[in-house]
Coordinates of C-alpha atoms in Angstrom, one line a residue:
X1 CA 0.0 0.0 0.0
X2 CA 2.9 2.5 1.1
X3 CA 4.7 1.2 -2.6
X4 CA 1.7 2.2 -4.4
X5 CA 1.0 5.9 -2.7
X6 CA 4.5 6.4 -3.1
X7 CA 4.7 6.1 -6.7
X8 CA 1.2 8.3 -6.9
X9 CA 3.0 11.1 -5.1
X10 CA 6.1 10.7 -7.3
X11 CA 4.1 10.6 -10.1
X12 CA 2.1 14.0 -8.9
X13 CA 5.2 15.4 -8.3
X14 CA 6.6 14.6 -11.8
X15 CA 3.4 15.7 -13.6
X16 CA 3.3 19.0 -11.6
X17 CA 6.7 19.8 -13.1
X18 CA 6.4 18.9 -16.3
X19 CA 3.0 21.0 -16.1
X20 CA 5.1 24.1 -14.7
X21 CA 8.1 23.8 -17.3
X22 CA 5.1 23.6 -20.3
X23 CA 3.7 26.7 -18.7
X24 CA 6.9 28.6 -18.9
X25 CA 7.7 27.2 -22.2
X26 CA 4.5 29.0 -23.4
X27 CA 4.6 32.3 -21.6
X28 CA 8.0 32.6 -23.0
X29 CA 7.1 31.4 -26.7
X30 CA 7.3 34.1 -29.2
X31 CA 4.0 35.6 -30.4
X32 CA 4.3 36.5 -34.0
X33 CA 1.5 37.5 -36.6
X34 CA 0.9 39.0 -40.0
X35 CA -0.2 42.2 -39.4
X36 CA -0.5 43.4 -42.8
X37 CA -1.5 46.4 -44.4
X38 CA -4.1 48.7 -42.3
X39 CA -6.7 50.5 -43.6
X40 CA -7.5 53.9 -41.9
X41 CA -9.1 57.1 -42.0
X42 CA -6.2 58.7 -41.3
X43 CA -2.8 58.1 -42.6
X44 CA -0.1 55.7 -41.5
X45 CA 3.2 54.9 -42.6
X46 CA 5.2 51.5 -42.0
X47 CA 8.7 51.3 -40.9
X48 CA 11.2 49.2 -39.7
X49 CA 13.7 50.5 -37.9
X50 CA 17.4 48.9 -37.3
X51 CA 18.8 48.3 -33.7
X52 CA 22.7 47.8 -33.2
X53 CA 21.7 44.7 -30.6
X54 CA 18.0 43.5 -31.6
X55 CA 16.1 42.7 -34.7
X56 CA 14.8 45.2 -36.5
X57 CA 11.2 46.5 -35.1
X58 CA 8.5 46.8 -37.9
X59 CA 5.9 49.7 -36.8
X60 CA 3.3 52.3 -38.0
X61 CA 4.2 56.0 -37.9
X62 CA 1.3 58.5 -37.8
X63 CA 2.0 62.0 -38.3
X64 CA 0.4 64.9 -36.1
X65 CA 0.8 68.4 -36.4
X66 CA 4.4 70.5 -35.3
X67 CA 5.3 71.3 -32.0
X68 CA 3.1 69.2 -30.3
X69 CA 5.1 66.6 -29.3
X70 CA 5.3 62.8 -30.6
X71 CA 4.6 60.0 -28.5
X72 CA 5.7 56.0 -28.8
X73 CA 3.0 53.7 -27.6
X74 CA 4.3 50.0 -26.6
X75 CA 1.9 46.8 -26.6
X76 CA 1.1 44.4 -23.9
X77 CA 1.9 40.9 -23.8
X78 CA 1.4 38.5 -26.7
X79 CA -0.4 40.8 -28.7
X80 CA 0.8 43.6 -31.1
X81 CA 0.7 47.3 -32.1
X82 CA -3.1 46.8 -33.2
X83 CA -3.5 46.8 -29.8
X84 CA -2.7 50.2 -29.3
X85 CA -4.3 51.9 -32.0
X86 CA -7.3 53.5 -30.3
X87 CA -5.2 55.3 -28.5
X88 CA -3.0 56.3 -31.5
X89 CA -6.2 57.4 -32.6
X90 CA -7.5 60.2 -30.6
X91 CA -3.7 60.8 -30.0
X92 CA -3.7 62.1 -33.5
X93 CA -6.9 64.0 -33.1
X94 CA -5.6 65.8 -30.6
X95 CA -2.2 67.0 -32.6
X96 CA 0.1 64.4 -31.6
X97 CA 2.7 62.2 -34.0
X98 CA 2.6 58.8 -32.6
X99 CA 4.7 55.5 -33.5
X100 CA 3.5 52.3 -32.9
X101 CA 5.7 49.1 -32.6
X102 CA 6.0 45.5 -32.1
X103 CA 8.1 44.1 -29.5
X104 CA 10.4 41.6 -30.5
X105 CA 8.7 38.1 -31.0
X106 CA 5.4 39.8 -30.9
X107 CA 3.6 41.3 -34.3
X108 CA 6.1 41.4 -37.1
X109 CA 9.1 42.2 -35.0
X110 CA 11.3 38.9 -35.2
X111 CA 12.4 37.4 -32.2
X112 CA 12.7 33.4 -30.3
X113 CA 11.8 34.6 -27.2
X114 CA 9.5 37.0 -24.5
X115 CA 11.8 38.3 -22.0
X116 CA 9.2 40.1 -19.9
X117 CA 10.8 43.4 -20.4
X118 CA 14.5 43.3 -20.7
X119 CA 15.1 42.4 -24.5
X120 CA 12.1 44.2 -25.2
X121 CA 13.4 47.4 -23.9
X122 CA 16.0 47.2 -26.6
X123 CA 13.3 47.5 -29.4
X124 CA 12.1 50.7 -27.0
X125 CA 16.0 52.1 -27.3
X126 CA 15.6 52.3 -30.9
X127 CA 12.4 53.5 -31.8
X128 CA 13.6 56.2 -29.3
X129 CA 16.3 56.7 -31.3
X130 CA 14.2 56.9 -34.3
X131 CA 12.0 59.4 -33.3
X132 CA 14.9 61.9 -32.0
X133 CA 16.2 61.7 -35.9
X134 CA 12.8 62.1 -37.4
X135 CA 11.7 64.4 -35.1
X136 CA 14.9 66.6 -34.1
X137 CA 12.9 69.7 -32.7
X138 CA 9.6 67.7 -31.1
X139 CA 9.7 66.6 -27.3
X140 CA 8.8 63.1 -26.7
X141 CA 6.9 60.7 -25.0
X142 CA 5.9 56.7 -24.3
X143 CA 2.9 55.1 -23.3
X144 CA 3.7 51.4 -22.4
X145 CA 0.7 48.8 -21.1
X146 CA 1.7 45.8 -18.8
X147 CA 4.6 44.3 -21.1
X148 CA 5.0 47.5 -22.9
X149 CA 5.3 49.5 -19.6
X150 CA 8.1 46.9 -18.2
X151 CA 10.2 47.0 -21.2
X152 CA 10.3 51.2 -20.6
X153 CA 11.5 51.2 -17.4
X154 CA 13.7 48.4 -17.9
X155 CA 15.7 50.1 -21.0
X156 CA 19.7 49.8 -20.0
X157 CA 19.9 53.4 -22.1
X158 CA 18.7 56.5 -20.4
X159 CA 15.8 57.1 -22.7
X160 CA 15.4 60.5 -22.1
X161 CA 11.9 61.4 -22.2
X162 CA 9.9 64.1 -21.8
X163 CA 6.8 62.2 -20.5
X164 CA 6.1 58.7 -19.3
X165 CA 2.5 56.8 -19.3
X166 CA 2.8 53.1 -17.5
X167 CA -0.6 51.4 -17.6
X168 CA -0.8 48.1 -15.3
X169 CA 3.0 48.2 -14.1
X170 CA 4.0 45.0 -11.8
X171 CA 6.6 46.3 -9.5
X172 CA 8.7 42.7 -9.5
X173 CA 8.8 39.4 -11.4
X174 CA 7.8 37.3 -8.1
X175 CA 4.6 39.3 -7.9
X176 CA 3.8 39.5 -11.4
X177 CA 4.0 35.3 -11.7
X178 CA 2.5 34.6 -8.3
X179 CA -0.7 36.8 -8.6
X180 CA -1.2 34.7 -12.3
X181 CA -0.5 31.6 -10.6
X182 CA -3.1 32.4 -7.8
X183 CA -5.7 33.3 -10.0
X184 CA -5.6 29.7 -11.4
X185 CA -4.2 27.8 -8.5
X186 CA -6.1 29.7 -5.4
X187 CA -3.6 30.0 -2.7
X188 CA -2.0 27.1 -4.0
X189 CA 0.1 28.8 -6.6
X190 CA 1.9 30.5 -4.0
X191 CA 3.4 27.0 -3.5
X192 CA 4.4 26.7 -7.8
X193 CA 6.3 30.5 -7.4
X194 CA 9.9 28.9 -6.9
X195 CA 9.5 26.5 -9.3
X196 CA 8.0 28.7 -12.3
X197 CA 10.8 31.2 -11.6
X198 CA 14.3 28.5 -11.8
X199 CA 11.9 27.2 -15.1
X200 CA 11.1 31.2 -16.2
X201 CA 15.6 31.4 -15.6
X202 CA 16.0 28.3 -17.4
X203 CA 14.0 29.4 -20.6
X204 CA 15.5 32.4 -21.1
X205 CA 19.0 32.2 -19.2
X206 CA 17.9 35.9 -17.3
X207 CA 18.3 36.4 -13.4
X208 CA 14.5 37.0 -12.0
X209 CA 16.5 39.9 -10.4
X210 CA 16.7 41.8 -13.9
X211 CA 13.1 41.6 -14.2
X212 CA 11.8 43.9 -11.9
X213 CA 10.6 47.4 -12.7
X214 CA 10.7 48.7 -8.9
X215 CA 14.7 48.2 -9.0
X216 CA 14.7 50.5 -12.2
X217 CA 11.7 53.3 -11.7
X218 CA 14.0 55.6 -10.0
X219 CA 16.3 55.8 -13.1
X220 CA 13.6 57.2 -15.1
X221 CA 14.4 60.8 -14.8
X222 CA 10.8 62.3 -16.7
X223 CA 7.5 63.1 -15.5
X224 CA 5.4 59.9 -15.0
X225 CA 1.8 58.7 -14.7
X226 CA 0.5 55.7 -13.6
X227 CA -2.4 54.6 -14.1
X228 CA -3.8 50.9 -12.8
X229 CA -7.0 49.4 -11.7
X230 CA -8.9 49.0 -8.6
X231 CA -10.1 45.2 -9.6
X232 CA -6.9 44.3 -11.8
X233 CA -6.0 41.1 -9.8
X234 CA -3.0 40.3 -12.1
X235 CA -1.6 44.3 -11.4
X236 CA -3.0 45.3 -7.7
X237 CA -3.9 48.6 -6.6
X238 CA -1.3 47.9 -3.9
X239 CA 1.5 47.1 -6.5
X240 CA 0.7 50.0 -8.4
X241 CA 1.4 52.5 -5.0
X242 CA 4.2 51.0 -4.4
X243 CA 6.1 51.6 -7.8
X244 CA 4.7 55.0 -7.5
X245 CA 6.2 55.7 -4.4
X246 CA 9.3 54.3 -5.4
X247 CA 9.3 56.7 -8.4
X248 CA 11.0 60.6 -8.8
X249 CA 8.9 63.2 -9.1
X250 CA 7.1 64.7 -10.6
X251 CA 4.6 62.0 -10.8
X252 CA 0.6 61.4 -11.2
X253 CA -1.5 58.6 -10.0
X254 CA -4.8 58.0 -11.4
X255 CA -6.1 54.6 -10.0
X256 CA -9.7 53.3 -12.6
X257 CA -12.5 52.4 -10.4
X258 CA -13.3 49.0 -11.4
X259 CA -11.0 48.3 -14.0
X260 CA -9.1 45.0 -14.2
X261 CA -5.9 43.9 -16.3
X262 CA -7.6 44.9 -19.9
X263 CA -7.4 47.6 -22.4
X264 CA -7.5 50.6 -20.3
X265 CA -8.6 53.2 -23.3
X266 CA -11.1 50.5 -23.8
X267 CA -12.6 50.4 -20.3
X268 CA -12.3 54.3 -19.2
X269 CA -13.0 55.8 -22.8
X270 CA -13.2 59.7 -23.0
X271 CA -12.2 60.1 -19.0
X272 CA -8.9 57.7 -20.0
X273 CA -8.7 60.4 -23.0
X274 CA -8.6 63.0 -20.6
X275 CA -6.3 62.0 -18.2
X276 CA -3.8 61.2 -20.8
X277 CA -4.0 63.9 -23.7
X278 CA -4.1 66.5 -20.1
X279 CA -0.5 65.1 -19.3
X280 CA 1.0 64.7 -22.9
X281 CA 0.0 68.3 -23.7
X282 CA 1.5 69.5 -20.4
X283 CA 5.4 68.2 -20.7
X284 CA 4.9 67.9 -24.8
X285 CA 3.9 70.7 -26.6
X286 CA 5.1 73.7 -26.9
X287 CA 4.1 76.8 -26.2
X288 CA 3.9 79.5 -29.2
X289 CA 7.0 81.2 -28.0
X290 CA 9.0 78.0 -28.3
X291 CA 8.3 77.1 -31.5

């Protein structure tokens, strides 16, 4: 009897792990698709533009009117710059040039791997760099959403921006996994965290330690708004204050009543307009005396 429940533990215990190493083999499977060509009522431009360490990012380029800034907006996870076209969108209604990318292994951008962040904030570096040689004389901003946010902060270069949107931040790695794990484990995927962070390491051959956008906020040296949900269970409310307060000034906090992990533009509509074209206009356009 003790010979036979042995092996059904063993066996549990070998399942579990196999379960846990297909899990992590899937969150960090690249996500690519076709985007192809969009059809608008306003126009867009592709590009790809080159990086010295990355693949080279494929994205749309919307032009808005001079001096009133230009503003890079960054996809969530396994999904593309489609995603983020809404908010490119009334963006360009209100004046602004926008530039929409793929990450790398997401959309069109090339890539084996999703790093949660720290390759990703490579493809950030250079459609940065981009935008300072298309747009020498405009001041610039990013909007970033979960993944998209993370791959921001996370950028090795000092990106030197004029204004910073993160939508749906996780502060660290651990809490990011574990509150995902919870949510389909109960409290039991509190006991899976160790284990789904060695595989997470293993996959990508990263320390969990380079993961974590609370260790980097306070390098960002630009004007910053976060903006999170009250009912966002993957992101909490909690999380969200706590990058916030780790963060420079000057800073805003806008906390959605309601909202969970999802499209925030979505969700909040004209108010989420509001908050964000009241911030971008603030540190991004100029006034008629500077132009």
């Amino acid at each position: 009897m003790l010979h036979k429940l042995f092996f059904q533990i063993l066996a549990l215990i070998i399942a579990i792990i196999l379960g846990i190493f297909t899990i992590g083999a899937v969150l960090t499977a690249s996500a690519p698709t076709a985007v192809g060509i969009l059809i608008t009522d306003f126009p867009v431009e592709s590009v790809q533009i080159p990086a010295a360490d990355g693949p080279t990012v494929h994205g749309w380029m919307i032009y808005g009117k001079p001096g009133n800034g230009v503003v890079l907006l960054v996809h969530s996870m396994r999904s593309n710059r489609v995603e983020m076209l809404s908010r490119a969108r009334f963006l360009k209604d209100q004046g602004f040039s926008v530039l929409l990318i793929d990450m790398q292994a997401h959309g069109e951008t090339p890539g084996d791997r999703i790093t949660f962040g720290l390759h990703e904030s490579r493809n950030v570096e250079a459609a940065i760099t981009f935008l300072r040689e298309t747009f020498p004389f405009e001041r610039i901003g990013a909007l970033g959403t979960s993944l998209g946010a993370a791959a921001i902060v996370l950028a090795q270069q000092e990106l030197r921006l004029n204004a910073v949107i993160l939508e749906s931040l996780h502060p660290t790695i651990e809490e990011a996994v574990e509150n995902r794990l919870k949510l389909h484990f109960g409290d039991y995927g509190s006991l899976l965290l160790p284990l789904m962070l060695w595989q997470l390491s293993f996959h990508l051959d990263i320390s969990m330690d380079e993961l974590s956008p609370i260790f980097r906020i306070n390098n960002l040296h630009s004007p910053l708004l976060f903006i999170s949900g009250t009912d966002d269970m993957h992101t909490t409310q909690s999380e969200t204050e706590r990058l916030f307060e780790a963060a420079r000034m000057p800073k805003d906090l806008w906390i959605v009543p309601g909202a969970k992990h999802f499209n925030m533009h979505t969700y909040a509509g004209r108010e989420y307009e509001q908050h964000v074209t009241a911030f971008l206009s603030k540190y991004l356009r100029k006034h008629d005396h500077e132009h």
